[in-house]
């Protein structure tokens, strides 16, 4: 299993992964919309003999701390027959390393704390932000000291706004 950048030829594979993992197309559409809007900052495929998992990150603007370089992790999925083999963890760890290398300071995710806490995501760090998704499922991970100073209101990529 390898991790590589997503390419346009992966589009139908992405729809297959997300529809199998979530039972709907909304997440694959979200990836597509973020891509068309120029808001994707990282999009990775987990490849076995074929694409079996995917993670995307999009831009996040911090209005009161604009120098903090931040991204949103969403969506993430692994095809059901490949789940619970560490592929999701490999995708998250590899992508966080790539974002650190690109000097990102902060990553935000909305998801199960049981899953994301293993990568260091914490609800406490997210509590200082004002987002449309405030609550116990919103978690943040600082990739730098600057990321720990994140605070205030944020804007997600437009495709998230249109999901609501
Ligand atoms: C969540 C997901 C990406 C994890 O991928 P994976 O390759 O199965 O993950 P890993 O093998 O690295 O880790 C497996 C762990 O994830 C947990 N897990 C799987 N789906 C989960 C979910 N929806 N919520 C919380 N935990 C979940 C498993 O229970 C297991 O936990 P354990 O290590 O404590 O036993 C994958 O299960 C998936 O695509 N699920 C459906 C889509 C989804 O819910 N995505 C959003 C994630 S919040």
mmCIF file of C-alpha atoms and ligand atoms in Angstrom:
data_model
loop_
_atom_site.group_PDB
_atom_site.id
_atom_site.type_symbol
_atom_site.label_atom_id
_atom_site.label_comp_id
_atom_site.label_asym_id
_atom_site.label_seq_id
_atom_site.Cartn_x
_atom_site.Cartn_y
_atom_site.Cartn_z
ATOM 1 C CA UNK A 1 0.000 0.000 0.000
ATOM 2 C CA UNK A 2 1.363 3.390 -0.984
ATOM 3 C CA UNK A 3 0.305 6.999 -0.456
ATOM 4 C CA UNK A 4 0.380 9.412 -3.391
ATOM 5 C CA UNK A 5 -1.126 12.694 -4.543
ATOM 6 C CA UNK A 6 -4.610 12.413 -6.015
ATOM 7 C CA UNK A 7 -4.874 13.005 -9.770
ATOM 8 C CA UNK A 8 -7.827 13.886 -11.989
ATOM 9 C CA UNK A 9 -7.878 10.283 -13.271
ATOM 10 C CA UNK A 10 -8.833 9.185 -9.721
ATOM 11 C CA UNK A 11 -12.235 10.875 -9.849
ATOM 12 C CA UNK A 12 -14.376 7.778 -10.418
ATOM 13 C CA UNK A 13 -12.363 5.799 -7.863
ATOM 14 C CA UNK A 14 -12.983 8.547 -5.302
ATOM 15 C CA UNK A 15 -16.730 8.395 -5.906
ATOM 16 C CA UNK A 16 -16.602 4.609 -5.446
ATOM 17 C CA UNK A 17 -14.659 4.890 -2.154
ATOM 18 C CA UNK A 18 -16.904 7.587 -0.676
ATOM 19 C CA UNK A 19 -20.188 6.065 -1.760
ATOM 20 C CA UNK A 20 -19.124 2.685 -0.302
ATOM 21 C CA UNK A 21 -17.795 4.200 2.949
ATOM 22 C CA UNK A 22 -20.609 6.699 3.605
ATOM 23 C CA UNK A 23 -23.490 5.297 1.532
ATOM 24 C CA UNK A 24 -23.876 8.656 -0.227
ATOM 25 C CA UNK A 25 -22.110 10.949 -2.672
ATOM 26 C CA UNK A 26 -22.028 14.179 -0.643
ATOM 27 C CA UNK A 27 -18.416 13.715 0.511
ATOM 28 C CA UNK A 28 -17.113 12.946 -2.988
ATOM 29 C CA UNK A 29 -19.026 15.957 -4.311
ATOM 30 C CA UNK A 30 -17.421 18.061 -1.565
ATOM 31 C CA UNK A 31 -13.931 17.019 -2.744
ATOM 32 C CA UNK A 32 -14.883 17.804 -6.327
ATOM 33 C CA UNK A 33 -16.305 21.215 -5.426
ATOM 34 C CA UNK A 34 -13.284 22.165 -3.294
ATOM 35 C CA UNK A 35 -11.015 21.171 -6.170
ATOM 36 C CA UNK A 36 -12.963 23.238 -8.714
ATOM 37 C CA UNK A 37 -12.993 26.215 -6.334
ATOM 38 C CA UNK A 38 -9.200 26.017 -5.895
ATOM 39 C CA UNK A 39 -9.614 25.412 -2.172
ATOM 40 C CA UNK A 40 -7.928 21.998 -1.856
ATOM 41 C CA UNK A 41 -4.530 22.290 -0.206
ATOM 42 C CA UNK A 42 -3.759 18.553 -0.142
ATOM 43 C CA UNK A 43 -5.496 15.497 -1.579
ATOM 44 C CA UNK A 44 -3.949 12.053 -1.070
ATOM 45 C CA UNK A 45 -4.822 8.573 -2.268
ATOM 46 C CA UNK A 46 -4.005 5.316 -0.498
ATOM 47 C CA UNK A 47 -3.237 2.891 -3.256
ATOM 48 C CA UNK A 48 -3.215 -0.890 -2.996
ATOM 49 C CA UNK A 49 -3.565 -2.420 -6.472
ATOM 50 C CA UNK A 50 -6.202 0.300 -6.867
ATOM 51 C CA UNK A 51 -7.235 3.407 -4.886
ATOM 52 C CA UNK A 52 -8.704 2.251 -1.538
ATOM 53 C CA UNK A 53 -8.610 5.379 0.595
ATOM 54 C CA UNK A 54 -8.527 9.154 0.366
ATOM 55 C CA UNK A 55 -8.049 12.224 2.519
ATOM 56 C CA UNK A 56 -8.508 15.875 1.616
ATOM 57 C CA UNK A 57 -7.513 19.139 3.255
ATOM 58 C CA UNK A 58 -8.906 22.555 2.387
ATOM 59 C CA UNK A 59 -7.995 26.112 3.248
ATOM 60 C CA UNK A 60 -9.156 27.653 6.515
ATOM 61 C CA UNK A 61 -8.958 31.400 7.168
ATOM 62 C CA UNK A 62 -8.434 32.653 10.724
ATOM 63 C CA UNK A 63 -9.707 36.220 10.767
ATOM 64 C CA UNK A 64 -8.138 37.287 14.072
ATOM 65 C CA UNK A 65 -4.884 35.383 13.498
ATOM 66 C CA UNK A 66 -4.354 35.638 9.713
ATOM 67 C CA UNK A 67 -0.685 34.667 9.874
ATOM 68 C CA UNK A 68 -1.617 31.198 11.197
ATOM 69 C CA UNK A 69 -1.542 28.848 8.203
ATOM 70 C CA UNK A 70 -4.467 26.496 8.751
ATOM 71 C CA UNK A 71 -6.298 23.680 6.967
ATOM 72 C CA UNK A 72 -9.389 21.529 7.496
ATOM 73 C CA UNK A 73 -9.119 17.738 7.342
ATOM 74 C CA UNK A 74 -12.223 16.492 5.501
ATOM 75 C CA UNK A 75 -13.309 14.210 4.159
ATOM 76 C CA UNK A 76 -11.486 10.959 4.974
ATOM 77 C CA UNK A 77 -12.561 7.495 3.902
ATOM 78 C CA UNK A 78 -11.242 3.984 3.388
ATOM 79 C CA UNK A 79 -13.176 1.454 1.285
ATOM 80 C CA UNK A 80 -15.050 -0.864 3.681
ATOM 81 C CA UNK A 81 -13.211 -4.060 2.730
ATOM 82 C CA UNK A 82 -9.884 -2.329 3.526
ATOM 83 C CA UNK A 83 -10.889 -0.734 6.844
ATOM 84 C CA UNK A 84 -9.277 -1.553 10.218
ATOM 85 C CA UNK A 85 -5.930 -2.338 8.616
ATOM 86 C CA UNK A 86 -4.271 0.957 9.504
ATOM 87 C CA UNK A 87 -4.839 2.596 6.095
ATOM 88 C CA UNK A 88 -6.785 5.515 7.566
ATOM 89 C CA UNK A 89 -4.019 6.081 10.129
ATOM 90 C CA UNK A 90 -1.330 5.940 7.439
ATOM 91 C CA UNK A 91 -3.249 8.498 5.332
ATOM 92 C CA UNK A 92 -3.651 10.868 8.286
ATOM 93 C CA UNK A 93 -0.046 10.533 9.491
ATOM 94 C CA UNK A 94 1.436 10.920 6.009
ATOM 95 C CA UNK A 95 -0.751 13.940 5.233
ATOM 96 C CA UNK A 96 0.069 15.662 8.535
ATOM 97 C CA UNK A 97 3.767 15.231 7.801
ATOM 98 C CA UNK A 98 3.301 16.775 4.345
ATOM 99 C CA UNK A 99 1.413 19.727 5.854
ATOM 100 C CA UNK A 100 4.158 20.209 8.455
ATOM 101 C CA UNK A 101 6.708 20.235 5.619
ATOM 102 C CA UNK A 102 4.586 22.919 3.902
ATOM 103 C CA UNK A 103 4.751 24.985 7.135
ATOM 104 C CA UNK A 104 1.112 24.641 8.120
ATOM 105 C CA UNK A 105 0.499 25.680 11.720
ATOM 106 C CA UNK A 106 -2.916 24.237 12.467
ATOM 107 C CA UNK A 107 -5.342 21.540 11.324
ATOM 108 C CA UNK A 108 -9.018 21.402 12.241
ATOM 109 C CA UNK A 109 -11.219 18.313 12.010
ATOM 110 C CA UNK A 110 -14.847 17.504 12.778
ATOM 111 C CA UNK A 111 -15.111 13.839 13.730
ATOM 112 C CA UNK A 112 -14.996 11.152 16.371
ATOM 113 C CA UNK A 113 -12.559 12.076 19.171
ATOM 114 C CA UNK A 114 -11.979 8.322 19.702
ATOM 115 C CA UNK A 115 -10.441 8.183 16.242
ATOM 116 C CA UNK A 116 -8.711 11.546 15.902
ATOM 117 C CA UNK A 117 -7.218 11.795 19.419
ATOM 118 C CA UNK A 118 -4.675 9.121 18.443
ATOM 119 C CA UNK A 119 -3.096 11.650 16.058
ATOM 120 C CA UNK A 120 -2.995 14.389 18.711
ATOM 121 C CA UNK A 121 -6.185 16.256 17.786
ATOM 122 C CA UNK A 122 -7.773 17.901 20.849
ATOM 123 C CA UNK A 123 -11.175 19.535 21.399
ATOM 124 C CA UNK A 124 -9.518 21.904 23.900
ATOM 125 C CA UNK A 125 -7.387 23.601 21.237
ATOM 126 C CA UNK A 126 -10.447 24.042 19.013
ATOM 127 C CA UNK A 127 -12.466 25.692 21.777
ATOM 128 C CA UNK A 128 -10.674 28.996 21.209
ATOM 129 C CA UNK A 129 -11.979 29.141 17.653
ATOM 130 C CA UNK A 130 -15.415 30.299 16.592
ATOM 131 C CA UNK A 131 -16.658 28.017 13.811
ATOM 132 C CA UNK A 132 -20.001 26.804 12.404
ATOM 133 C CA UNK A 133 -19.196 23.386 13.922
ATOM 134 C CA UNK A 134 -18.344 24.276 17.538
ATOM 135 C CA UNK A 135 -18.842 21.388 19.984
ATOM 136 C CA UNK A 136 -17.178 18.220 21.247
ATOM 137 C CA UNK A 137 -16.561 16.775 17.766
ATOM 138 C CA UNK A 138 -14.509 19.767 16.648
ATOM 139 C CA UNK A 139 -10.829 19.134 17.308
ATOM 140 C CA UNK A 140 -7.584 20.873 16.435
ATOM 141 C CA UNK A 141 -3.949 19.889 16.103
ATOM 142 C CA UNK A 142 -1.123 22.436 16.274
ATOM 143 C CA UNK A 143 1.708 21.634 13.881
ATOM 144 C CA UNK A 144 3.830 24.534 15.184
ATOM 145 C CA UNK A 145 4.030 26.824 18.223
ATOM 146 C CA UNK A 146 2.184 29.441 16.196
ATOM 147 C CA UNK A 147 -0.706 27.022 15.780
ATOM 148 C CA UNK A 148 -1.156 26.937 19.556
ATOM 149 C CA UNK A 149 -2.044 30.657 19.447
ATOM 150 C CA UNK A 150 -4.973 30.115 17.082
ATOM 151 C CA UNK A 151 -8.116 31.893 18.188
ATOM 152 C CA UNK A 152 -11.197 33.719 16.970
ATOM 153 C CA UNK A 153 -13.516 33.346 14.031
ATOM 154 C CA UNK A 154 -12.743 31.221 10.969
ATOM 155 C CA UNK A 155 -14.009 30.798 7.427
ATOM 156 C CA UNK A 156 -14.161 27.370 5.827
ATOM 157 C CA UNK A 157 -13.902 26.799 2.085
ATOM 158 C CA UNK A 158 -17.063 27.799 0.215
ATOM 159 C CA UNK A 159 -18.007 24.169 -0.531
ATOM 160 C CA UNK A 160 -18.585 23.596 3.219
ATOM 161 C CA UNK A 161 -20.828 26.638 3.415
ATOM 162 C CA UNK A 162 -22.899 25.217 0.575
ATOM 163 C CA UNK A 163 -23.239 21.862 2.415
ATOM 164 C CA UNK A 164 -25.330 23.462 5.159
HETATM 165 C C1 LIG B 1 -12.833 6.238 9.739
HETATM 166 C C2 LIG B 1 -12.008 5.503 8.673
HETATM 167 C C3 LIG B 1 -11.471 6.501 7.671
HETATM 168 C C4 LIG B 1 -10.858 4.815 9.382
HETATM 169 O O1 LIG B 1 -10.081 4.149 8.402
HETATM 170 P P1 LIG B 1 -9.403 2.752 8.780
HETATM 171 O O2 LIG B 1 -8.403 2.437 7.718
HETATM 172 O O3 LIG B 1 -10.474 1.747 9.044
HETATM 173 O O4 LIG B 1 -8.691 3.170 10.140
HETATM 174 P P2 LIG B 1 -7.523 2.490 10.921
HETATM 175 O O5 LIG B 1 -7.364 1.061 10.492
HETATM 176 O O6 LIG B 1 -6.351 3.380 10.847
HETATM 177 O O7 LIG B 1 -8.083 2.569 12.396
HETATM 178 C C5 LIG B 1 -9.174 1.754 12.783
HETATM 179 C C6 LIG B 1 -9.829 2.395 13.969
HETATM 180 O O8 LIG B 1 -10.788 3.357 13.539
HETATM 181 C C7 LIG B 1 -11.998 3.175 14.246
HETATM 182 N N1 LIG B 1 -13.086 3.696 13.426
HETATM 183 C C8 LIG B 1 -13.464 3.309 12.219
HETATM 184 N N2 LIG B 1 -14.521 4.056 11.805
HETATM 185 C C9 LIG B 1 -14.775 4.941 12.779
HETATM 186 C C10 LIG B 1 -15.733 5.972 12.937
HETATM 187 N N3 LIG B 1 -16.648 6.267 12.002
HETATM 188 N N4 LIG B 1 -15.704 6.678 14.076
HETATM 189 C C11 LIG B 1 -14.798 6.408 15.012
HETATM 190 N N5 LIG B 1 -13.875 5.438 14.934
HETATM 191 C C12 LIG B 1 -13.855 4.721 13.819
HETATM 192 C C13 LIG B 1 -12.039 1.687 14.424
HETATM 193 O O9 LIG B 1 -12.931 1.321 15.447
HETATM 194 C C14 LIG B 1 -10.593 1.403 14.850
HETATM 195 O O10 LIG B 1 -10.426 1.785 16.190
HETATM 196 P P3 LIG B 1 -9.392 1.046 17.137
HETATM 197 O O11 LIG B 1 -8.028 1.254 16.550
HETATM 198 O O12 LIG B 1 -9.566 1.725 18.455
HETATM 199 O O13 LIG B 1 -9.808 -0.385 17.101
HETATM 200 C C15 LIG B 1 -12.841 4.420 7.941
HETATM 201 O O14 LIG B 1 -13.291 3.485 8.881
HETATM 202 C C16 LIG B 1 -13.999 4.980 7.149
HETATM 203 O O15 LIG B 1 -13.849 5.321 5.984
HETATM 204 N N6 LIG B 1 -15.190 5.034 7.775
HETATM 205 C C17 LIG B 1 -16.376 5.501 7.115
HETATM 206 C C18 LIG B 1 -16.269 6.966 6.771
HETATM 207 C C19 LIG B 1 -16.085 7.855 8.007
HETATM 208 O O16 LIG B 1 -16.766 7.698 9.002
HETATM 209 N N7 LIG B 1 -15.173 8.864 7.867
HETATM 210 C C20 LIG B 1 -14.998 9.901 8.871
HETATM 211 C C21 LIG B 1 -14.152 9.510 10.010
HETATM 212 S S1 LIG B 1 -14.644 10.338 11.540
#
